[in-house]
Coordinates of C-alpha atoms in Angstrom, one line a residue:
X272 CA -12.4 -20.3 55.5
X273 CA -9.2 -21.3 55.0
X274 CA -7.4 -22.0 51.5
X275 CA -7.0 -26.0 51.6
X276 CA -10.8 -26.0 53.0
X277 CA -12.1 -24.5 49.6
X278 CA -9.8 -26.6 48.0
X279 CA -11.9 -29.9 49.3
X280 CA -14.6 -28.6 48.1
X281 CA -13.4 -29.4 44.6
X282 CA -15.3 -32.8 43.2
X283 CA -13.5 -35.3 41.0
X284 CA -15.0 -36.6 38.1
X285 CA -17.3 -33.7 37.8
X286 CA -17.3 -30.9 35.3
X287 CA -19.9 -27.8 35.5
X288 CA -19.4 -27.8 39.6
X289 CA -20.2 -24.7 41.7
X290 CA -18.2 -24.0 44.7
X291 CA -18.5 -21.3 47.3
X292 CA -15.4 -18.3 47.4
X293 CA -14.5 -17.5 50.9
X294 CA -14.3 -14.3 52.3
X295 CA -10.9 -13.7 53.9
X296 CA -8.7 -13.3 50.7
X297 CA -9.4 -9.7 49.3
X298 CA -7.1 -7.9 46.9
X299 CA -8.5 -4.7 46.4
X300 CA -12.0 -5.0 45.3
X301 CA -11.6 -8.6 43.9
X302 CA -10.7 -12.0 45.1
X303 CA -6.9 -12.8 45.6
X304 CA -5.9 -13.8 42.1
X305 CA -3.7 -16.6 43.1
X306 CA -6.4 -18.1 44.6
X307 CA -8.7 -18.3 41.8
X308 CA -5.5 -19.8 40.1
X309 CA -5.3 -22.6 42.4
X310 CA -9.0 -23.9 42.4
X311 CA -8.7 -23.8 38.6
X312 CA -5.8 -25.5 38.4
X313 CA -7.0 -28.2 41.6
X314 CA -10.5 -28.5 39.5
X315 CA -8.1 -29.8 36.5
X316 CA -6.4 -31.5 38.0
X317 CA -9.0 -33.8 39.6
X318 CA -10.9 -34.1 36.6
X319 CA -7.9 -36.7 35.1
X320 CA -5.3 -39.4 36.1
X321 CA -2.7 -38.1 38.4
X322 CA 0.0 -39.3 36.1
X323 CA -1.1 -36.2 34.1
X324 CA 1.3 -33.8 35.9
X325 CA 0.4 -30.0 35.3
X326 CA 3.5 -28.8 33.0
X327 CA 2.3 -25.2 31.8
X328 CA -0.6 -23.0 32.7
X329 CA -1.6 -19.8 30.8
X330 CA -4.2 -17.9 33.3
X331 CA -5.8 -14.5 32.0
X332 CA -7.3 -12.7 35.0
X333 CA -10.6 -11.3 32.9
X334 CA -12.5 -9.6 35.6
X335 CA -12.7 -9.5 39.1
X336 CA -14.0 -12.5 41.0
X337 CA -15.7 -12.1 44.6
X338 CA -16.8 -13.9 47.6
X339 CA -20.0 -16.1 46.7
X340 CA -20.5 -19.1 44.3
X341 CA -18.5 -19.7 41.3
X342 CA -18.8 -22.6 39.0
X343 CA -15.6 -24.5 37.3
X344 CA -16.2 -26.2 33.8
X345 CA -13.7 -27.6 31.5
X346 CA -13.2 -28.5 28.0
X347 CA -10.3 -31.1 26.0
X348 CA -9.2 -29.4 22.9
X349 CA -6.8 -32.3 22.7
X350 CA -5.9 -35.8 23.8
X351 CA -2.7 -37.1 22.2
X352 CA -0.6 -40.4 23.6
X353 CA 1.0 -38.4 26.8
X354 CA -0.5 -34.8 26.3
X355 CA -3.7 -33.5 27.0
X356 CA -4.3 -29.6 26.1
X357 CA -7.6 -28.5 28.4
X358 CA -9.2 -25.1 28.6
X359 CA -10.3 -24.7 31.8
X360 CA -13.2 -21.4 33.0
X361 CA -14.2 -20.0 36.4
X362 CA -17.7 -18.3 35.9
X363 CA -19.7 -15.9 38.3
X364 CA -23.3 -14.9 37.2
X365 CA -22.0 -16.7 33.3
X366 CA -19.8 -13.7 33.3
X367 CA -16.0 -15.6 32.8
X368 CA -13.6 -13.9 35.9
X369 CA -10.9 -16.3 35.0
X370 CA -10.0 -18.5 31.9
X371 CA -6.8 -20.7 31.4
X372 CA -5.0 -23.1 28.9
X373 CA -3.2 -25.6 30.5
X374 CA -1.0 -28.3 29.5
X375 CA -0.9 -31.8 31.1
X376 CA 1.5 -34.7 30.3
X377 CA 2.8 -37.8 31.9
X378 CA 6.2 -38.3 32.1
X379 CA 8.4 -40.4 29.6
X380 CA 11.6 -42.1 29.0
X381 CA 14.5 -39.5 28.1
X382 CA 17.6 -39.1 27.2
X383 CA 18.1 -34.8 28.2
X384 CA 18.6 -34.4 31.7
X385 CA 18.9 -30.3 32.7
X386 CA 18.7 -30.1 36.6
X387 CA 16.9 -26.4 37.4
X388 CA 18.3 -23.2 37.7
X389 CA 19.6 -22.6 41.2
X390 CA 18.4 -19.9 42.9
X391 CA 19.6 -16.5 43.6
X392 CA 20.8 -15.4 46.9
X393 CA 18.4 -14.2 48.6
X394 CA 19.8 -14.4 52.1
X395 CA 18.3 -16.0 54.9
X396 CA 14.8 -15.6 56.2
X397 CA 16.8 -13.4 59.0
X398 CA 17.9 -10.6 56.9
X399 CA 14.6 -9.3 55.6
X400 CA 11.8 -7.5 57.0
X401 CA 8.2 -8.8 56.8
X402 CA 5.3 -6.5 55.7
X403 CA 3.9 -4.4 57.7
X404 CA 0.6 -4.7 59.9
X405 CA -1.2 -1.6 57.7
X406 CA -4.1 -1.1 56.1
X407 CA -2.4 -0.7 53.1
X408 CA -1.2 -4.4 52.9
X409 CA -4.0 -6.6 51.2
X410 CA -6.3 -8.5 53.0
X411 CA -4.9 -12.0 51.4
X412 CA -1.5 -11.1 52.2
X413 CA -2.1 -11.7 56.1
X414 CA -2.7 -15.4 55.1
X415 CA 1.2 -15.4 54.1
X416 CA 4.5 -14.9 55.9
X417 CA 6.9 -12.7 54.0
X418 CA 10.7 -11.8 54.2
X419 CA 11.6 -9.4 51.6
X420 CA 15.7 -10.2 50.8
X421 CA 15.5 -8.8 47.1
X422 CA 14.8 -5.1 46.3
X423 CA 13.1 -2.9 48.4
X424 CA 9.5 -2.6 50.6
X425 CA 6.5 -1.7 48.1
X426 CA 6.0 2.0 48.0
X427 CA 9.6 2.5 49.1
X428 CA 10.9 4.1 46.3
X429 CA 13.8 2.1 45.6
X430 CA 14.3 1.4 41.9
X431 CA 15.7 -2.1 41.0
X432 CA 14.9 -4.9 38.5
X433 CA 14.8 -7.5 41.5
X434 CA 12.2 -7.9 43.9
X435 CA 11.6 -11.1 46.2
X436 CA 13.0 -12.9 49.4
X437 CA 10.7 -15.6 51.3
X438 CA 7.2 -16.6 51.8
X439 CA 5.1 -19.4 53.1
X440 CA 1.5 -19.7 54.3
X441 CA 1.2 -18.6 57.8
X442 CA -1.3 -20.9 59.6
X443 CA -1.8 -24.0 57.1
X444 CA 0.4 -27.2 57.0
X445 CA -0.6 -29.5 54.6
X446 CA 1.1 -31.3 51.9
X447 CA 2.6 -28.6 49.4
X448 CA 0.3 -29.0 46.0
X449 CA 0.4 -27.4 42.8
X450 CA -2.2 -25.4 43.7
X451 CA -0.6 -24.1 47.2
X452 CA 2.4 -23.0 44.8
X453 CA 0.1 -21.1 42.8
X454 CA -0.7 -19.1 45.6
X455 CA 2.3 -19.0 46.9
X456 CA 4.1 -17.4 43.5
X457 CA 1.0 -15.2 42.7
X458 CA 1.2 -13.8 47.1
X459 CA 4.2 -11.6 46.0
X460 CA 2.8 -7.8 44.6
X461 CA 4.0 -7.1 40.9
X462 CA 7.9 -6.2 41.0
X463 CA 7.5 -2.8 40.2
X464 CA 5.9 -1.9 43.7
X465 CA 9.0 -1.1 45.1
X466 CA 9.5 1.6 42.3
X467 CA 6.6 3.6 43.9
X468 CA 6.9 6.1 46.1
X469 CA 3.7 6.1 47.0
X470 CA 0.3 3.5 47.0
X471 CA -1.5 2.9 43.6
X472 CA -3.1 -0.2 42.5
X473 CA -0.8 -2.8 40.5
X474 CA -2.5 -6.2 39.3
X475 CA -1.5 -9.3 37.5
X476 CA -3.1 -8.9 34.0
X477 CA -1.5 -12.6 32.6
X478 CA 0.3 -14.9 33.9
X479 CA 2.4 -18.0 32.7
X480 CA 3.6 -20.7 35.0
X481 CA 5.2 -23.6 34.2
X482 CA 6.0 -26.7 36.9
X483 CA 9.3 -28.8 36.7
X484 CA 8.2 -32.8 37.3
X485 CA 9.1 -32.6 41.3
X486 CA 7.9 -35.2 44.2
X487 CA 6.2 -32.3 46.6
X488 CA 5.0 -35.2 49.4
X489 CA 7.7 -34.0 51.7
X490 CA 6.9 -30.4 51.7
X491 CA 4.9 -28.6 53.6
X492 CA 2.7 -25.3 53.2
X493 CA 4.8 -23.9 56.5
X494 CA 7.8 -24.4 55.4
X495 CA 9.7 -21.5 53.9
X496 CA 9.9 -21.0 50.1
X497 CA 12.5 -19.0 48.0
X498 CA 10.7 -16.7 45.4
X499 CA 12.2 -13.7 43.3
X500 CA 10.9 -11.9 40.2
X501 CA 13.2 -10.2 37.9
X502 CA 11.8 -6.9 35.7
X503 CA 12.1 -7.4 32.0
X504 CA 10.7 -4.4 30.8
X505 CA 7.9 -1.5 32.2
X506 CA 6.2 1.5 30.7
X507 CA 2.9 3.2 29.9
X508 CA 1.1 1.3 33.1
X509 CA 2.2 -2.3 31.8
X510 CA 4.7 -4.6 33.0
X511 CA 6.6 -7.9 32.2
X512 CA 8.6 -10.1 34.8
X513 CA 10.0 -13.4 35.0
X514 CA 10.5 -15.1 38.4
X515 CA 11.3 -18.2 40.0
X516 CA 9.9 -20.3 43.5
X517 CA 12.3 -23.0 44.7
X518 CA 12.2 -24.8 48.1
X519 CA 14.9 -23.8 51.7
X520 CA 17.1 -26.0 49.6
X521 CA 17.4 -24.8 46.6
X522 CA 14.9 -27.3 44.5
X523 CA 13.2 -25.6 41.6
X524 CA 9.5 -25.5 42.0
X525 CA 8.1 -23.4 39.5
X526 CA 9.1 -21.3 36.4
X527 CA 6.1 -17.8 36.2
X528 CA 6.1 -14.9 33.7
X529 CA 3.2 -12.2 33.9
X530 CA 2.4 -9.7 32.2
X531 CA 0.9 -6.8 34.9
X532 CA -1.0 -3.3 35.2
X533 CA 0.0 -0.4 37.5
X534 CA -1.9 3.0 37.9
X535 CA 1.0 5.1 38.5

């Protein structure tokens, strides 16, 4: 099943709902994490008024979710005049894989105007290579096109604090969403991977993303997407990055931190 058909599976109006994971979007033994970020963050966001725009979203990755039925519940911790803070649960067997804090507000008169950070270079989707067709590449990542710009392969063995280039969904094109740039942020491996010389496991253990107030009706899943994470600091199997997604053109899209794991 493809990513935007789960996504319709996602009722408004309806809190407690159980939807079918799809197999198709490994990583490792569990589901692809970014996933389970966007039907979260989808569920949420059809549960209000659509002039509640998604500004921050705080996802802890608690245990690994799988293939099979999962059910989405909510809860308002508060409801203030533009702001609504809502803590949002994906649950398999009433074990919690995935809970999140996230912050919705409408938009409101202002005088501050900061346009986004423009992003790095990171070449053209011409200069990179993609990943490789190997059994080492996660199953989820063959749903994604990829031109690495910034750093090195994973498992190259190139040390650098920069890792990122180009991505987009492969076969989908529909209407970018918040939820598709979930995916799309969370489809690059932790920035460290390039560090290792060899395979080990490396996952996202928190994760931070924040959304600038952007019209995304005129882009498109297909279309290709600028993304690089910067490494802030990494030791004793734990990570930090920041990193940023903007569009072909330069347009801010989304603002992440995590906080990772890595076994080697």
């Amino acid at each position: 099943m493809q990513f935007h058909e789960t996504l319709a599976l996602i009722e408004s109006d309806k809190n407690n709902q159980t939807i079918s994971l799809p197999e198709g979007w490994a990583q490792g033994r569990a589901l692809f994490g970014g996933f389970s970020a966007a039907i979260a963050a989808q569920f949420l966001l059809q549960q209000f008024p659509k002039d509640y725009h998604l500004r921050s979203f705080a996802i802890s990755f608690v245990a690994p979710a799988a293939p099979g039925d999962a059910t989405l519940n909510y809860r308002v911790l508060r409801q203030g005049s533009s702001v609504l803070q809502v803590v949002v649960e994906l649950t398999q067997n009433d074990d919690v894989m995935l809970a999140g804090l996230a912050s919705l507000g409408k938009g409101r008169e202002s005088s501050v105007s900061v346009s986004g950070e423009n992003p790095p270079d990171l070449k053209t989707t011409n200069d990179g290579p993609g990943l490789p067709e190997a059994d080492i590449v996660p199953e989820f990542a063959k749903n994604f096109d990829y031109r690495i710009t910034s750093g090195g392969m994973p498992f190259s063995g190139q040390p650098g604090r920069t890792f990122g280039g180009w991505v987009r969904f492969r076969q989908e094109q529909q209407q970018l969403t918040i939820a598709a740039i979930l995916a799309l942020v969370d489809a690059w491996p932790p920035a460290v991977l390039p560090h290792l010389k060899q395979p080990a496991p490396a996952s996202s253990l928190t994760w931070t993303i924040e959304f600038p107030d952007k019209p995304l009706e005129n882009f498109n899943t297909h279309n290709w997407y600028q993304y690089e994470a910067f490494i802030e600091h990494a030791e004793n199997g734990y990570g930090h990055s920041r990193a940023g997604l903007w569009s072909e053109k330069g347009e801010l899209l989304a603002i992440s931190r995590q906080t990772f794991t890595v076994f080697a």
